Amino acid sequence: MNSRFQQELQDSLYLHRPLPLHREASLEAGFEKKKVTASRVLYSQTAAVAKPTAPQAGSLEERDGVITITAPLRSSCWPEGAAPDGDYSNFGTARVAFSFPAQSWQGYNRLRLQVRPRLRGGRIAHLNVSVQNRGEIPLPDPYFREGATVFDLENGVWNDCIWEFEAMPRDAITELNLYVFLSGHDVAAGQTLIYDYRAITLEKIDTPEHEHGWQRADDALILSTVGYWTGSRKTAIGGSADSFCLLDAGTGEAVYRAAARTVHNSRGDFRVLDFSEFDTPGLYRLRAGDAESCTFEISPSLGRESLWSVLNFIYCERCGTPVPGKHGTCHQDITAHHKGVTMSFGGGWHDAGDVSQQAAQTAEVVHALFEAASRCTEDRLLYLRLMEEAQWGLDFILRTRFGDGYRATSAGATRFTDNLIGNFDDVEARVHNHAYENFLFGGVEAFAARCLRGYDDALADNALAAAEEDYDFACQRFAETGVEPAIMFEHTYNSGLSQYYAVACWTASCLYAADSREDRAADARQWAEKLLLCQEQGAAGIAVKGFFYRDESHRAIVHFNHQSREYQFVQALDALCRTQPQARALSRWERAMELYGQYLKAISGNTAPYGMLPAGIHRLDEAGDAETFRWLHVGCDYNAEKANYQAQLAQGTPVAPGYVLRNFPVWFSFRGNSAVMLAMGKAAAIVGRYFQDRALLQLGQEQLYWMWGKNPFGQSLVYGVGSSYCRQYAVLCGECVGEVPVGIETRDNEDVPYWPQNNNATFREVWIGAACRWLWLYNEYLESAQYQIQPTGSDE
């Protein structure tokens, strides 16, 4: 770690205060330096595209070229159209609207304005900007992805806000909106929102950010801006020169030279800079012709700063306790009710850019943190801090049990409540007894118990006792109901039968490892037998095999498009093999893992020269499966989307008669693939570690490289990590170092990457689930010295 980061860690008391943001190194820091070739004033002291109005909450005033809107942050009733109980509602919207006859903005590709929030005691401020287009492609689209963006603001000062929109339809703009959701206030904040706006201008620049496709128009060097592991394959993409060199960042001297390799495939023409042969740890830059990269590291212990940074984001998402610079104690009046008792549901970690809570997701973060801690015990400070944060989440999942199989599971919230239980702004948490979730909680609790032995034996005992009970509750419920679909608000909504088998097998193995009960070992073997019946092992008669189906019928292949637990199948088999290495069925379990690893290798080249793992194989007839559709595509109408489903399958790469490979998921409402690719990377690394398979371990690393900037957009997707990290839809908890977005999306029904500068949900929304999966994958390399990886694979 560099000295500045170490000092910032110390100053934060090792993440008991958020790390500083360093916006000066962000992608957007360079926007104001871009040359403007044309401009048009939309609002100033002397000109206005239309008279501004405040059609919703608040009052509006104009003075000396400044628009001021004032509104209360709370109200005594829900706004029109909100749910009667206030579920997932705020207190209204303070909106400044400009409405005008349709006009083309196609001669411009960005909007610029200045805004000054004035919130007494306000620690987090943001601004939404949106347009309406009534042209060939209307905006907003049905799922409100296009035509809107969000800025994270500094309170009390003028903020220069720039929105690039090169790819956005804008041939007939009729409305511009500047708005802030009235989402309550922190315990230290005032009760009134005041926002000032001025200098609203359209601008044209000649160098907008790349937003669409694998092929870039410029010669930028695309690389992992954090760096590369020693012993691994190291490639970058870009430049126009026939050769390149690696420069020592300290001296500027060339330490390695090689020819660039030209790659032509269906995704475009690329120059690949391969410096895998060079393996000396240090700080370096790449140069190819006139193009030069940022400084990056080559190291056997790459990414420790990234780990601390993602841990920082997790800490900043804490619910129910003060987070300095973010909020005070929050959401004490989110309550769950069961059999005449009331439980406060504040705790764990907030879900995303909103402040919802998902207990299952908190449980997964607990497991990721304990797993990380168990693999870095030699780094005492990091180990202790990981254990501390893991215990924060474990406390939540233990105390939200009602002790009879039921537990508080989730709550939808887009506001800060007043913490007073009994008035109208309280949030009702959902309560369920669900087999899949109790299996999951039981496994996490059992894993935690093992990690806590010798650290906090009393808590270890309690966690194990809860794990035993939750596993038994799950078995009982599963025997009664089988697959029991969760309601759409639960993040385990899309789990099929094979997912139940996998999580039950894993949990039984975790229990066996913790309590040595032979009946748990027998259970794990039985669940594994059921799981293997769900794997494609050659019966379909196609070359690609090893993937899993949703059940034994082999009718529907397992797919994920938002939440992803792709790793669970091999996680279960890995735990089984490691806890029962003398079992007679060991070779069958290992064969299943080998087949899955072969599947990942078989599909991995479809995004070359990038290393992103494709989303998976699809049957061409699956668009006719209306029953499975409703579990995979939340909030979408099957009849309305069936034609789009077929169109997305048609964009896939044929791999066998009746089968295609999609690089990105089939999706409609929720888009963004971070969790999907990171979960697959985790699966690759699990199998790679077990068999010491260098190619699979490299696949896992490539998913981290993608997140660190080796993607077509050249942007680090982990805020504050590497270079050119981009703003994200953080909203209520504000921008945080280490935040990870839902991920890169596609446009319409295509199968190529799309990453517009619209900072909007869901694709750019910060998400604890994506951060969790990043951490899970990174954990596989915390003991990297035991698993040296040699260069392998192809960019073709």
PDB file of C-alpha atoms in Angstrom, residues 279-423:
ATOM      1  CA  ASP A 279       7.181 -10.494 -13.588  1.00  0.00           C
ATOM      2  CA  THR A 280       9.255  -8.136 -11.443  1.00  0.00           C
ATOM      3  CA  PRO A 281       7.137  -6.525  -8.699  1.00  0.00           C
ATOM      4  CA  GLY A 282       6.952  -2.751  -8.854  1.00  0.00           C
ATOM      5  CA  LEU A 283       5.120   0.268 -10.259  1.00  0.00           C
ATOM      6  CA  TYR A 284       4.938   0.718 -14.017  1.00  0.00           C
ATOM      7  CA  ARG A 285       3.332   2.512 -16.971  1.00  0.00           C
ATOM      8  CA  LEU A 286       2.687   1.299 -20.511  1.00  0.00           C
ATOM      9  CA  ARG A 287       3.594   3.329 -23.595  1.00  0.00           C
ATOM     10  CA  ALA A 288       2.502   2.558 -27.159  1.00  0.00           C
ATOM     11  CA  GLY A 289       3.335   5.318 -29.626  1.00  0.00           C
ATOM     12  CA  ASP A 290       1.980   8.563 -28.199  1.00  0.00           C
ATOM     13  CA  ALA A 291      -0.391   6.785 -25.795  1.00  0.00           C
ATOM     14  CA  GLU A 292       0.712   6.300 -22.203  1.00  0.00           C
ATOM     15  CA  SER A 293      -1.162   4.624 -19.370  1.00  0.00           C
ATOM     16  CA  CYS A 294      -1.663   5.475 -15.733  1.00  0.00           C
ATOM     17  CA  THR A 295       0.698   3.987 -13.166  1.00  0.00           C
ATOM     18  CA  PHE A 296      -0.156   0.448 -12.082  1.00  0.00           C
ATOM     19  CA  GLU A 297       1.385  -2.262  -9.914  1.00  0.00           C
ATOM     20  CA  ILE A 298       2.722  -5.740 -10.493  1.00  0.00           C
ATOM     21  CA  SER A 299       2.620  -7.611  -7.195  1.00  0.00           C
ATOM     22  CA  PRO A 300       2.137 -11.068  -5.651  1.00  0.00           C
ATOM     23  CA  SER A 301      -0.283  -9.496  -3.146  1.00  0.00           C
ATOM     24  CA  LEU A 302      -2.135  -7.209  -5.508  1.00  0.00           C
ATOM     25  CA  GLY A 303      -5.193  -5.283  -4.416  1.00  0.00           C
ATOM     26  CA  ARG A 304      -4.905  -4.908  -0.651  1.00  0.00           C
ATOM     27  CA  GLU A 305      -5.857  -1.234  -0.982  1.00  0.00           C
ATOM     28  CA  SER A 306      -8.887  -2.381  -2.982  1.00  0.00           C
ATOM     29  CA  LEU A 307      -9.859  -4.756  -0.201  1.00  0.00           C
ATOM     30  CA  TRP A 308      -9.641  -1.997   2.415  1.00  0.00           C
ATOM     31  CA  SER A 309     -11.614   0.269   0.062  1.00  0.00           C
ATOM     32  CA  VAL A 310     -14.474  -2.182  -0.453  1.00  0.00           C
ATOM     33  CA  LEU A 311     -14.507  -2.765   3.299  1.00  0.00           C
ATOM     34  CA  ASN A 312     -14.849   1.006   3.660  1.00  0.00           C
ATOM     35  CA  PHE A 313     -17.965   0.957   1.460  1.00  0.00           C
ATOM     36  CA  ILE A 314     -19.478  -1.886   3.472  1.00  0.00           C
ATOM     37  CA  TYR A 315     -18.851   0.051   6.674  1.00  0.00           C
ATOM     38  CA  CYS A 316     -20.440   3.186   5.172  1.00  0.00           C
ATOM     39  CA  GLU A 317     -23.587   1.178   4.374  1.00  0.00           C
ATOM     40  CA  ARG A 318     -24.169   0.304   8.031  1.00  0.00           C
ATOM     41  CA  CYS A 319     -27.758   0.716   9.161  1.00  0.00           C
ATOM     42  CA  GLY A 320     -28.934   1.491  12.684  1.00  0.00           C
ATOM     43  CA  THR A 321     -25.777   3.187  13.912  1.00  0.00           C
ATOM     44  CA  PRO A 322     -24.006   6.509  13.292  1.00  0.00           C
ATOM     45  CA  VAL A 323     -21.590   6.614  10.357  1.00  0.00           C
ATOM     46  CA  PRO A 324     -19.483   9.800  10.630  1.00  0.00           C
ATOM     47  CA  GLY A 325     -20.027  12.146   7.725  1.00  0.00           C
ATOM     48  CA  LYS A 326     -22.931  10.046   6.460  1.00  0.00           C
ATOM     49  CA  HIS A 327     -25.775   9.842   8.987  1.00  0.00           C
ATOM     50  CA  GLY A 328     -26.633   9.349  12.633  1.00  0.00           C
ATOM     51  CA  THR A 329     -28.489   6.421  14.140  1.00  0.00           C
ATOM     52  CA  CYS A 330     -31.094   5.476  11.553  1.00  0.00           C
ATOM     53  CA  HIS A 331     -34.152   3.314  10.949  1.00  0.00           C
ATOM     54  CA  GLN A 332     -34.909   2.333  14.515  1.00  0.00           C
ATOM     55  CA  ASP A 333     -38.586   2.446  13.532  1.00  0.00           C
ATOM     56  CA  ILE A 334     -38.326  -0.216  10.856  1.00  0.00           C
ATOM     57  CA  THR A 335     -40.130  -2.914  12.793  1.00  0.00           C
ATOM     58  CA  ALA A 336     -41.150  -6.535  12.336  1.00  0.00           C
ATOM     59  CA  HIS A 337     -44.129  -8.155  14.042  1.00  0.00           C
ATOM     60  CA  HIS A 338     -44.711 -11.828  14.747  1.00  0.00           C
ATOM     61  CA  LYS A 339     -46.965 -13.590  17.252  1.00  0.00           C
ATOM     62  CA  GLY A 340     -47.592 -10.467  19.278  1.00  0.00           C
ATOM     63  CA  VAL A 341     -43.995  -9.261  19.607  1.00  0.00           C
ATOM     64  CA  THR A 342     -42.219  -6.371  17.890  1.00  0.00           C
ATOM     65  CA  MET A 343     -38.609  -6.315  16.717  1.00  0.00           C
ATOM     66  CA  SER A 344     -36.533  -3.365  15.509  1.00  0.00           C
ATOM     67  CA  PHE A 345     -35.095  -4.212  12.090  1.00  0.00           C
ATOM     68  CA  GLY A 346     -32.441  -1.477  12.009  1.00  0.00           C
ATOM     69  CA  GLY A 347     -29.002  -3.015  11.608  1.00  0.00           C
ATOM     70  CA  GLY A 348     -26.828  -4.878   9.155  1.00  0.00           C
ATOM     71  CA  TRP A 349     -26.076  -2.916   6.007  1.00  0.00           C
ATOM     72  CA  HIS A 350     -28.241  -0.875   3.670  1.00  0.00           C
ATOM     73  CA  ASP A 351     -28.908  -2.546   0.360  1.00  0.00           C
ATOM     74  CA  ALA A 352     -28.004   0.051  -2.260  1.00  0.00           C
ATOM     75  CA  GLY A 353     -28.359   3.700  -3.224  1.00  0.00           C
ATOM     76  CA  ASP A 354     -31.635   3.635  -1.363  1.00  0.00           C
ATOM     77  CA  VAL A 355     -31.649   2.547   2.285  1.00  0.00           C
ATOM     78  CA  SER A 356     -33.603  -0.688   1.998  1.00  0.00           C
ATOM     79  CA  GLN A 357     -32.547  -3.740   3.953  1.00  0.00           C
ATOM     80  CA  GLN A 358     -32.232  -7.362   2.846  1.00  0.00           C
ATOM     81  CA  ALA A 359     -31.354  -9.803   5.608  1.00  0.00           C
ATOM     82  CA  ALA A 360     -30.200 -12.497   3.164  1.00  0.00           C
ATOM     83  CA  GLN A 361     -27.853 -10.039   1.531  1.00  0.00           C
ATOM     84  CA  THR A 362     -26.487  -8.961   4.912  1.00  0.00           C
ATOM     85  CA  ALA A 363     -25.891 -12.652   5.658  1.00  0.00           C
ATOM     86  CA  GLU A 364     -23.920 -13.075   2.432  1.00  0.00           C
ATOM     87  CA  VAL A 365     -21.740 -10.079   3.326  1.00  0.00           C
ATOM     88  CA  VAL A 366     -21.137 -11.662   6.749  1.00  0.00           C
ATOM     89  CA  HIS A 367     -19.866 -14.805   5.064  1.00  0.00           C
ATOM     90  CA  ALA A 368     -17.640 -12.861   2.647  1.00  0.00           C
ATOM     91  CA  LEU A 369     -16.101 -10.909   5.534  1.00  0.00           C
ATOM     92  CA  PHE A 370     -15.452 -13.976   7.691  1.00  0.00           C
ATOM     93  CA  GLU A 371     -14.004 -15.788   4.680  1.00  0.00           C
ATOM     94  CA  ALA A 372     -11.665 -12.864   3.994  1.00  0.00           C
ATOM     95  CA  ALA A 373     -10.609 -12.723   7.641  1.00  0.00           C
ATOM     96  CA  SER A 374      -9.872 -16.459   7.709  1.00  0.00           C
ATOM     97  CA  ARG A 375      -7.465 -16.019   4.782  1.00  0.00           C
ATOM     98  CA  CYS A 376      -5.459 -13.025   5.977  1.00  0.00           C
ATOM     99  CA  THR A 377      -4.729 -13.794   9.621  1.00  0.00           C
ATOM    100  CA  GLU A 378      -1.095 -12.763   9.084  1.00  0.00           C
ATOM    101  CA  ASP A 379      -2.202  -9.171   8.426  1.00  0.00           C
ATOM    102  CA  ARG A 380      -3.332  -8.499  11.986  1.00  0.00           C
ATOM    103  CA  LEU A 381      -4.933  -5.080  11.495  1.00  0.00           C
ATOM    104  CA  LEU A 382      -6.867  -6.184   8.435  1.00  0.00           C
ATOM    105  CA  TYR A 383      -7.904  -9.440  10.102  1.00  0.00           C
ATOM    106  CA  LEU A 384      -9.225  -7.674  13.197  1.00  0.00           C
ATOM    107  CA  ARG A 385     -11.108  -5.074  11.182  1.00  0.00           C
ATOM    108  CA  LEU A 386     -12.718  -7.737   8.969  1.00  0.00           C
ATOM    109  CA  MET A 387     -13.749  -9.711  12.049  1.00  0.00           C
ATOM    110  CA  GLU A 388     -15.235  -6.592  13.627  1.00  0.00           C
ATOM    111  CA  GLU A 389     -17.319  -5.752  10.564  1.00  0.00           C
ATOM    112  CA  ALA A 390     -18.416  -9.378  10.159  1.00  0.00           C
ATOM    113  CA  GLN A 391     -19.623  -9.457  13.754  1.00  0.00           C
ATOM    114  CA  TRP A 392     -21.702  -6.317  13.129  1.00  0.00           C
ATOM    115  CA  GLY A 393     -23.633  -8.186  10.456  1.00  0.00           C
ATOM    116  CA  LEU A 394     -23.739 -11.463  12.373  1.00  0.00           C
ATOM    117  CA  ASP A 395     -25.377  -9.670  15.293  1.00  0.00           C
ATOM    118  CA  PHE A 396     -28.129  -8.557  12.928  1.00  0.00           C
ATOM    119  CA  ILE A 397     -28.888 -11.969  11.437  1.00  0.00           C
ATOM    120  CA  LEU A 398     -28.898 -13.595  14.877  1.00  0.00           C
ATOM    121  CA  ARG A 399     -31.203 -11.072  16.514  1.00  0.00           C
ATOM    122  CA  THR A 400     -33.690 -10.927  13.628  1.00  0.00           C
ATOM    123  CA  ARG A 401     -34.642 -14.576  14.230  1.00  0.00           C
ATOM    124  CA  PHE A 402     -37.938 -15.194  15.978  1.00  0.00           C
ATOM    125  CA  GLY A 403     -36.774 -18.666  17.026  1.00  0.00           C
ATOM    126  CA  ASP A 404     -39.507 -20.667  15.295  1.00  0.00           C
ATOM    127  CA  GLY A 405     -38.296 -20.614  11.694  1.00  0.00           C
ATOM    128  CA  TYR A 406     -39.660 -17.146  11.072  1.00  0.00           C
ATOM    129  CA  ARG A 407     -37.388 -14.150  10.788  1.00  0.00           C
ATOM    130  CA  ALA A 408     -37.508 -10.551   9.637  1.00  0.00           C
ATOM    131  CA  THR A 409     -36.273 -10.699   6.050  1.00  0.00           C
ATOM    132  CA  SER A 410     -36.481  -7.334   4.270  1.00  0.00           C
ATOM    133  CA  ALA A 411     -37.850  -3.814   4.222  1.00  0.00           C
ATOM    134  CA  GLY A 412     -38.206  -1.276   1.424  1.00  0.00           C
ATOM    135  CA  ALA A 413     -37.059   2.232   2.303  1.00  0.00           C
ATOM    136  CA  THR A 414     -36.042   5.288   0.309  1.00  0.00           C
ATOM    137  CA  ARG A 415     -36.054   7.701   3.229  1.00  0.00           C
ATOM    138  CA  PHE A 416     -34.570   8.428   6.612  1.00  0.00           C
ATOM    139  CA  THR A 417     -37.309   7.891   9.170  1.00  0.00           C
ATOM    140  CA  ASP A 418     -37.649   9.814  12.441  1.00  0.00           C
ATOM    141  CA  ASN A 419     -36.756   6.817  14.682  1.00  0.00           C
ATOM    142  CA  LEU A 420     -40.025   7.274  16.637  1.00  0.00           C
ATOM    143  CA  ILE A 421     -41.959   4.031  16.737  1.00  0.00           C
ATOM    144  CA  GLY A 422     -45.700   4.413  16.324  1.00  0.00           C
ATOM    145  CA  ASN A 423     -46.179   7.300  13.894  1.00  0.00           C
TER     146      ASN A 423
END
